[in-house]
Amino acid sequence: MSQDYALAVAYAQGQPSGSARLKQQAVDFVVNERLGFEPSGIGEHCYVRIRKTGANTAWVAENLARYLNIKPFDVNYADRKDRHAVTTQWLSCHLPGKLMPDFADMALTGVEIVETCRHDKKLRRGSHAGNEFEIRLRDIQADSQDLEQRLAQIAAQGFPNYFGEQRFGRGGSNLLAADKLFAGEPIRPQQRDMCLSAVRSYMFNADLSRHVSSGELSAISVPEHCWTANEEAGRGADSGGRTRSSGESNHRGWLYGLARKETPALKSLESRFPLWCEGLRRLDLKAQQRDLWVRPAAFNWRFEGADLLMSFGLPVGSFATSLIREIVSYGE
């Protein structure tokens, strides 16, 4: 990340002394999207469940639109999934008055059509319930007692709900682009939403790190399936997240924007990040809240030689890498 925006966020259990390798193969990082609702079987939207390996979600969506001869904006998905992974997710294609395609002659490298069905609403960003993960950390170099203690504590108490560094772009590129946007310089239209999301995420991480460092969150008790609200969740008719636009909660932090009333937490962000906050207000973005802490569902782990295999579920908006960083320092 750009030196200007390097942010060393605090660890809940102290910085791990152990190390491991992540995503050495696509099968080391498996993601299965959970919709949280059953498609109705009727309607003008064709839902396509895909399994992709080494493929970008946006690239798959573009190729689906081309194959179906529809506009790119008529293909939607709840979330972008990792490219360097094996991921299963749904996409919706708007096909009013058209027969259900069978996709028999559609060939995309690394992409398999798992199932199709119909539904009466399109998929919106953040409209899924969450994701299930199966992760292999290779070549673990760590004290076994410390490792088990960290894993057990995450299972029992959860971990800080940081946004992953991928949110900020390679080398902080999304943050740098946001600076250009707020300075009135032109940026690519498709980059705008990513930039705004990145600055709000960065400020959230900085504030959460302050809470973790002070020990304020060490005694939080959170339930399994602690649903997480983010800036996309409020947009979907079938949203699995919860958003709040005002009020204070000891267990929730702010994604900065305009609020019905000022709060000490929002004022604190304004004092730390005045230019970003001013830019977000000018664009009329509404403030929302996000859980500061998250507990993984059905968290299981086992060792296989020098590798650690983990499986768990996370709500929409939470990052598996934020869990992993509490266990070991990792490289890809």
Short mmCIF file of C-alpha atoms in Angstrom, two decimals:
data_model
loop_
_atom_site.label_atom_id
_atom_site.label_comp_id
_atom_site.label_asym_id
_atom_site.label_seq_id
_atom_site.Cartn_x
_atom_site.Cartn_y
_atom_site.Cartn_z
CA MET A 1 0.00 0.00 0.00
CA SER A 2 1.13 3.56 -0.65
CA GLN A 3 3.30 4.83 2.19
CA ASP A 4 0.90 7.76 2.69
CA TYR A 5 -1.90 5.34 3.56
CA ALA A 6 -0.08 2.50 5.31
CA LEU A 7 -2.23 1.54 8.30
CA ALA A 8 -1.01 -1.00 10.84
CA VAL A 9 -4.27 -1.99 12.53
CA ALA A 10 -4.19 -3.51 16.01
CA TYR A 11 -4.55 -7.23 16.76
CA ALA A 12 -7.09 -8.57 19.25
CA GLN A 13 -4.61 -11.09 20.69
CA GLY A 14 -1.37 -9.30 19.89
CA GLN A 15 0.57 -9.72 16.67
CA PRO A 16 1.01 -13.41 15.81
CA SER A 17 4.54 -14.78 15.92
CA GLY A 18 3.72 -17.61 13.52
CA SER A 19 3.66 -17.53 9.73
CA ALA A 20 2.03 -19.40 6.85
CA ARG A 21 1.39 -19.25 3.12
CA LEU A 22 -2.07 -18.46 1.74
CA LYS A 23 -3.54 -19.06 -1.74
CA GLN A 24 -0.64 -21.07 -3.08
CA GLN A 25 -3.26 -22.87 -5.17
CA ALA A 26 -6.81 -21.84 -6.05
CA VAL A 27 -8.19 -24.79 -4.03
CA ASP A 28 -6.54 -23.35 -0.91
CA PHE A 29 -9.27 -20.68 -0.76
CA VAL A 30 -12.80 -21.97 -1.38
CA VAL A 31 -15.81 -19.65 -1.05
CA ASN A 32 -19.47 -20.65 -1.23
CA GLU A 33 -21.98 -17.81 -1.34
CA ARG A 34 -25.14 -18.15 0.77
CA LEU A 35 -28.09 -16.27 -0.69
CA GLY A 36 -30.20 -16.36 2.45
CA PHE A 37 -33.41 -16.81 0.44
CA GLU A 38 -34.85 -19.33 -2.01
CA PRO A 39 -35.41 -18.12 -5.60
CA SER A 40 -39.13 -18.27 -6.34
CA GLY A 41 -38.84 -20.29 -9.55
CA ILE A 42 -40.87 -17.71 -11.47
CA GLY A 43 -40.15 -14.22 -12.77
CA GLU A 44 -38.23 -12.43 -15.48
CA HIS A 45 -34.79 -12.84 -13.92
CA CYS A 46 -32.68 -15.90 -14.71
CA TYR A 47 -30.52 -16.83 -11.73
CA VAL A 48 -27.27 -18.59 -12.67
CA ARG A 49 -25.15 -20.29 -10.03
CA ILE A 50 -21.55 -20.59 -11.17
CA ARG A 51 -18.38 -22.15 -9.84
CA LYS A 52 -15.29 -20.31 -11.01
CA THR A 53 -11.57 -20.92 -10.64
CA GLY A 54 -9.07 -18.18 -11.40
CA ALA A 55 -11.77 -15.96 -12.89
CA ASN A 56 -12.97 -12.46 -12.05
CA THR A 57 -16.67 -12.01 -11.20
CA ALA A 58 -17.02 -8.91 -13.39
CA TRP A 59 -15.42 -10.76 -16.32
CA VAL A 60 -17.92 -13.61 -15.94
CA ALA A 61 -20.80 -11.12 -15.83
CA GLU A 62 -19.58 -9.41 -19.02
CA ASN A 63 -19.36 -12.73 -20.83
CA LEU A 64 -22.81 -13.78 -19.63
CA ALA A 65 -24.26 -10.55 -21.01
CA ARG A 66 -22.50 -11.13 -24.33
CA TYR A 67 -23.70 -14.74 -24.55
CA LEU A 68 -27.31 -13.76 -23.76
CA ASN A 69 -27.17 -10.68 -26.00
CA ILE A 70 -28.28 -8.34 -23.22
CA LYS A 71 -26.86 -5.11 -21.77
CA PRO A 72 -24.03 -5.48 -19.22
CA PHE A 73 -26.14 -3.72 -16.57
CA ASP A 74 -28.79 -6.46 -16.94
CA VAL A 75 -26.41 -8.95 -15.30
CA ASN A 76 -26.08 -8.45 -11.55
CA TYR A 77 -24.42 -10.15 -8.59
CA ALA A 78 -24.39 -9.72 -4.83
CA ASP A 79 -20.63 -9.52 -4.40
CA ARG A 80 -17.32 -9.77 -6.23
CA LYS A 81 -15.53 -12.95 -5.27
CA ASP A 82 -11.79 -13.61 -5.14
CA ARG A 83 -10.13 -14.36 -8.45
CA HIS A 84 -7.35 -16.53 -7.03
CA ALA A 85 -9.76 -19.00 -5.45
CA VAL A 86 -12.50 -21.53 -6.15
CA THR A 87 -15.74 -19.63 -5.61
CA THR A 88 -19.41 -20.43 -6.04
CA GLN A 89 -21.87 -17.59 -6.42
CA TRP A 90 -25.11 -16.47 -8.06
CA LEU A 91 -25.64 -13.96 -10.87
CA SER A 92 -29.01 -12.70 -12.11
CA CYS A 93 -29.76 -11.99 -15.78
CA HIS A 94 -32.78 -9.88 -16.78
CA LEU A 95 -34.61 -11.84 -19.49
CA PRO A 96 -38.22 -10.57 -19.66
CA GLY A 97 -40.37 -12.57 -22.06
CA LYS A 98 -37.53 -14.93 -22.98
CA LEU A 99 -37.20 -18.68 -22.54
CA MET A 100 -34.80 -20.06 -19.96
CA PRO A 101 -31.39 -20.52 -21.63
CA ASP A 102 -29.66 -23.87 -21.18
CA PHE A 103 -26.06 -22.54 -21.50
CA ALA A 104 -25.03 -25.85 -23.12
CA ASP A 105 -22.77 -24.19 -25.68
CA MET A 106 -21.38 -21.50 -23.38
CA ALA A 107 -17.68 -22.12 -22.72
CA LEU A 108 -15.76 -19.89 -20.32
CA THR A 109 -12.33 -20.91 -19.08
CA GLY A 110 -12.48 -21.78 -15.40
CA VAL A 111 -16.26 -21.33 -15.17
CA GLU A 112 -18.88 -24.04 -14.59
CA ILE A 113 -22.66 -23.51 -14.60
CA VAL A 114 -23.90 -25.31 -11.48
CA GLU A 115 -27.63 -24.60 -11.69
CA THR A 116 -30.18 -22.12 -13.04
CA CYS A 117 -33.62 -20.99 -11.93
CA ARG A 118 -35.96 -18.00 -12.11
CA HIS A 119 -36.76 -15.27 -9.62
CA ASP A 120 -38.90 -12.13 -9.59
CA LYS A 121 -36.16 -9.75 -8.41
CA LYS A 122 -32.64 -9.06 -9.56
CA LEU A 123 -29.65 -9.57 -7.31
CA ARG A 124 -28.36 -6.42 -5.65
CA ARG A 125 -25.01 -5.72 -4.06
CA GLY A 126 -24.93 -7.02 -0.53
CA SER A 127 -28.23 -8.89 -0.93
CA HIS A 128 -26.75 -12.26 0.05
CA ALA A 129 -26.61 -13.53 3.63
CA GLY A 130 -22.91 -14.31 3.73
CA ASN A 131 -20.20 -16.71 2.64
CA GLU A 132 -18.88 -20.10 3.73
CA PHE A 133 -15.11 -20.61 3.55
CA GLU A 134 -12.76 -23.58 3.34
CA ILE A 135 -9.18 -22.38 3.69
CA ARG A 136 -5.83 -24.14 3.71
CA LEU A 137 -2.85 -22.35 5.25
CA ARG A 138 0.32 -24.05 4.04
CA ASP A 139 3.70 -24.47 5.72
CA ILE A 140 2.64 -23.28 9.16
CA GLN A 141 5.59 -22.10 11.26
CA ALA A 142 4.18 -21.42 14.71
CA ASP A 143 4.16 -22.49 18.34
CA SER A 144 1.39 -25.11 18.54
CA GLN A 145 0.10 -23.94 21.92
CA ASP A 146 -0.14 -20.31 20.79
CA LEU A 147 -1.85 -21.38 17.57
CA GLU A 148 -4.49 -23.45 19.37
CA GLN A 149 -5.12 -20.63 21.82
CA ARG A 150 -5.69 -18.12 19.02
CA LEU A 151 -8.04 -20.47 17.17
CA ALA A 152 -10.03 -21.25 20.32
CA GLN A 153 -10.38 -17.58 21.20
CA ILE A 154 -11.66 -16.69 17.73
CA ALA A 155 -14.19 -19.54 17.92
CA ALA A 156 -15.40 -18.35 21.33
CA GLN A 157 -15.14 -14.56 21.05
CA GLY A 158 -14.72 -13.63 17.39
CA PHE A 159 -12.35 -11.08 15.88
CA PRO A 160 -12.19 -7.39 14.84
CA ASN A 161 -14.35 -6.84 11.76
CA TYR A 162 -11.70 -5.02 9.71
CA PHE A 163 -12.10 -4.49 5.98
CA GLY A 164 -9.46 -6.45 4.09
CA GLU A 165 -6.63 -4.59 2.37
CA GLN A 166 -7.98 -5.65 -1.02
CA ARG A 167 -10.71 -3.04 -0.46
CA PHE A 168 -8.11 -0.28 -0.89
CA GLY A 169 -6.72 -1.46 -4.23
CA ARG A 170 -3.21 -2.44 -5.18
CA GLY A 171 -0.80 -0.06 -3.48
CA GLY A 172 -3.73 1.96 -2.11
CA SER A 173 -4.82 2.87 -5.65
CA ASN A 174 -8.48 3.30 -4.68
CA LEU A 175 -7.54 5.75 -1.92
CA LEU A 176 -5.29 7.73 -4.25
CA ALA A 177 -8.08 7.86 -6.83
CA ALA A 178 -10.45 9.14 -4.13
CA ASP A 179 -8.04 12.00 -3.43
CA LYS A 180 -8.23 12.91 -7.11
CA LEU A 181 -12.03 12.72 -7.08
CA PHE A 182 -12.32 14.99 -4.03
CA ALA A 183 -9.85 17.43 -5.64
CA GLY A 184 -12.11 17.71 -8.69
CA GLU A 185 -9.92 15.66 -11.01
CA PRO A 186 -11.54 13.20 -13.43
CA ILE A 187 -11.50 9.48 -12.65
CA ARG A 188 -13.04 6.53 -14.48
CA PRO A 189 -16.80 6.32 -13.75
CA GLN A 190 -16.55 2.65 -12.77
CA GLN A 191 -13.88 3.57 -10.19
CA ARG A 192 -16.04 6.08 -8.32
CA ASP A 193 -17.96 3.67 -6.09
CA MET A 194 -14.80 1.70 -5.27
CA CYS A 195 -13.04 4.92 -4.22
CA LEU A 196 -15.85 6.06 -1.95
CA SER A 197 -16.11 2.61 -0.40
CA ALA A 198 -12.35 2.52 0.13
CA VAL A 199 -12.12 5.79 2.07
CA ARG A 200 -15.07 4.89 4.29
CA SER A 201 -13.55 1.46 4.92
CA TYR A 202 -10.13 2.94 5.73
CA MET A 203 -11.63 5.35 8.27
CA PHE A 204 -13.65 2.52 9.82
CA ASN A 205 -10.51 0.39 10.16
CA ALA A 206 -8.60 3.26 11.76
CA ASP A 207 -11.37 3.83 14.30
CA LEU A 208 -11.76 0.10 15.03
CA SER A 209 -8.01 -0.22 15.53
CA ARG A 210 -8.19 2.56 18.12
CA HIS A 211 -10.90 0.63 20.00
CA VAL A 212 -8.91 -2.62 19.86
CA SER A 213 -5.69 -0.93 21.03
CA SER A 214 -7.45 0.59 24.03
CA GLY A 215 -8.88 -2.79 25.06
CA GLU A 216 -12.47 -1.50 24.83
CA LEU A 217 -13.60 -4.48 22.77
CA SER A 218 -11.81 -7.31 24.53
CA ALA A 219 -14.84 -8.33 26.59
CA ILE A 220 -17.46 -8.10 23.84
CA SER A 221 -19.79 -11.09 23.69
CA VAL A 222 -21.25 -11.49 20.21
CA PRO A 223 -23.61 -14.17 18.92
CA GLU A 224 -22.87 -16.56 16.11
CA HIS A 225 -24.25 -15.11 12.87
CA CYS A 226 -23.54 -11.53 13.92
CA TRP A 227 -24.97 -9.90 10.80
CA THR A 228 -22.81 -7.15 9.43
CA ALA A 229 -24.06 -3.97 7.80
CA ASN A 230 -22.01 -2.27 5.13
CA GLU A 231 -22.47 0.49 2.60
CA GLU A 232 -23.95 -1.85 0.00
CA ALA A 233 -26.29 -3.80 2.23
CA GLY A 234 -29.07 -1.24 2.37
CA ARG A 235 -29.48 -1.19 -1.40
CA GLY A 236 -30.86 -4.69 -1.87
CA ALA A 237 -34.50 -5.70 -1.56
CA ASP A 238 -33.32 -9.06 -0.26
CA SER A 239 -30.49 -7.63 1.83
CA GLY A 240 -29.06 -9.92 4.48
CA GLY A 241 -27.32 -7.05 6.27
CA ARG A 242 -28.72 -4.49 8.65
CA THR A 243 -28.00 -0.79 8.27
CA ARG A 244 -28.58 2.04 10.69
CA SER A 245 -28.26 5.68 9.74
CA SER A 246 -28.13 7.32 13.16
CA GLY A 247 -27.58 6.63 16.83
CA GLU A 248 -24.64 5.23 18.74
CA SER A 249 -23.80 1.64 19.65
CA ASN A 250 -20.83 0.40 21.64
CA HIS A 251 -20.55 -2.55 19.30
CA ARG A 252 -20.88 -0.71 15.99
CA GLY A 253 -18.69 1.76 14.14
CA TRP A 254 -19.38 4.31 11.45
CA LEU A 255 -19.06 4.30 7.69
CA TYR A 256 -18.80 8.07 7.41
CA GLY A 257 -21.46 10.19 5.71
CA LEU A 258 -24.33 12.55 6.47
CA ALA A 259 -26.32 11.59 9.57
CA ARG A 260 -29.58 12.82 11.08
CA LYS A 261 -27.61 13.97 14.12
CA GLU A 262 -23.96 14.46 14.92
CA THR A 263 -22.31 11.94 17.22
CA PRO A 264 -18.96 12.00 19.04
CA ALA A 265 -17.72 9.15 16.85
CA LEU A 266 -18.54 11.01 13.62
CA LYS A 267 -16.92 14.18 14.94
CA SER A 268 -13.82 12.17 15.79
CA LEU A 269 -13.59 10.95 12.19
CA GLU A 270 -14.01 14.51 10.93
CA SER A 271 -11.09 15.69 13.04
CA ARG A 272 -8.83 12.83 11.85
CA PHE A 273 -9.83 12.81 8.17
CA PRO A 274 -11.16 16.31 7.38
CA LEU A 275 -10.60 16.27 3.60
CA TRP A 276 -12.18 12.86 3.08
CA CYS A 277 -15.15 13.69 5.31
CA GLU A 278 -15.73 16.97 3.50
CA GLY A 279 -15.60 15.19 0.15
CA LEU A 280 -18.10 12.54 1.26
CA ARG A 281 -20.49 15.19 2.58
CA ARG A 282 -20.32 17.08 -0.73
CA LEU A 283 -21.37 13.90 -2.52
CA ASP A 284 -24.33 13.52 -0.12
CA LEU A 285 -23.38 10.03 1.09
CA LYS A 286 -25.41 8.86 4.08
CA ALA A 287 -23.69 7.58 7.22
CA GLN A 288 -24.20 3.93 8.10
CA GLN A 289 -23.02 1.59 10.82
CA ARG A 290 -21.11 -1.69 10.75
CA ASP A 291 -20.40 -4.23 13.46
CA LEU A 292 -16.99 -3.71 15.06
CA TRP A 293 -16.68 -7.39 15.95
CA VAL A 294 -17.78 -10.59 14.24
CA ARG A 295 -17.89 -14.21 15.35
CA PRO A 296 -17.52 -16.91 12.68
CA ALA A 297 -20.27 -19.49 12.35
CA ALA A 298 -19.46 -23.21 12.56
CA PHE A 299 -15.72 -22.56 12.96
CA ASN A 300 -13.78 -25.81 12.64
CA TRP A 301 -10.09 -26.53 12.09
CA ARG A 302 -7.68 -29.42 11.81
CA PHE A 303 -4.01 -29.94 11.02
CA GLU A 304 -2.76 -31.94 8.05
CA GLY A 305 1.00 -32.23 8.26
CA ALA A 306 2.38 -28.68 8.19
CA ASP A 307 -0.93 -27.27 6.92
CA LEU A 308 -3.90 -25.83 8.80
CA LEU A 309 -7.37 -26.43 7.30
CA MET A 310 -10.25 -24.21 8.46
CA SER A 311 -13.94 -23.95 7.63
CA PHE A 312 -16.32 -21.23 8.83
CA GLY A 313 -19.12 -18.89 7.80
CA LEU A 314 -19.08 -15.09 7.80
CA PRO A 315 -21.88 -12.57 7.24
CA VAL A 316 -21.99 -10.28 4.24
CA GLY A 317 -19.22 -7.68 4.30
CA SER A 318 -16.81 -9.56 6.57
CA PHE A 319 -13.37 -10.66 5.33
CA ALA A 320 -11.78 -14.08 5.85
CA THR A 321 -8.35 -12.45 5.71
CA SER A 322 -9.25 -10.39 8.79
CA LEU A 323 -9.77 -13.67 10.66
CA ILE A 324 -6.57 -15.22 9.29
CA ARG A 325 -4.40 -12.25 10.30
CA GLU A 326 -5.31 -12.91 13.95
CA ILE A 327 -3.85 -16.43 13.67
CA VAL A 328 -0.63 -16.05 11.67
CA SER A 329 1.24 -13.58 9.52
CA TYR A 330 0.72 -14.79 5.97
CA GLY A 331 2.06 -14.27 2.50
CA GLU A 332 0.50 -15.15 -0.83
#
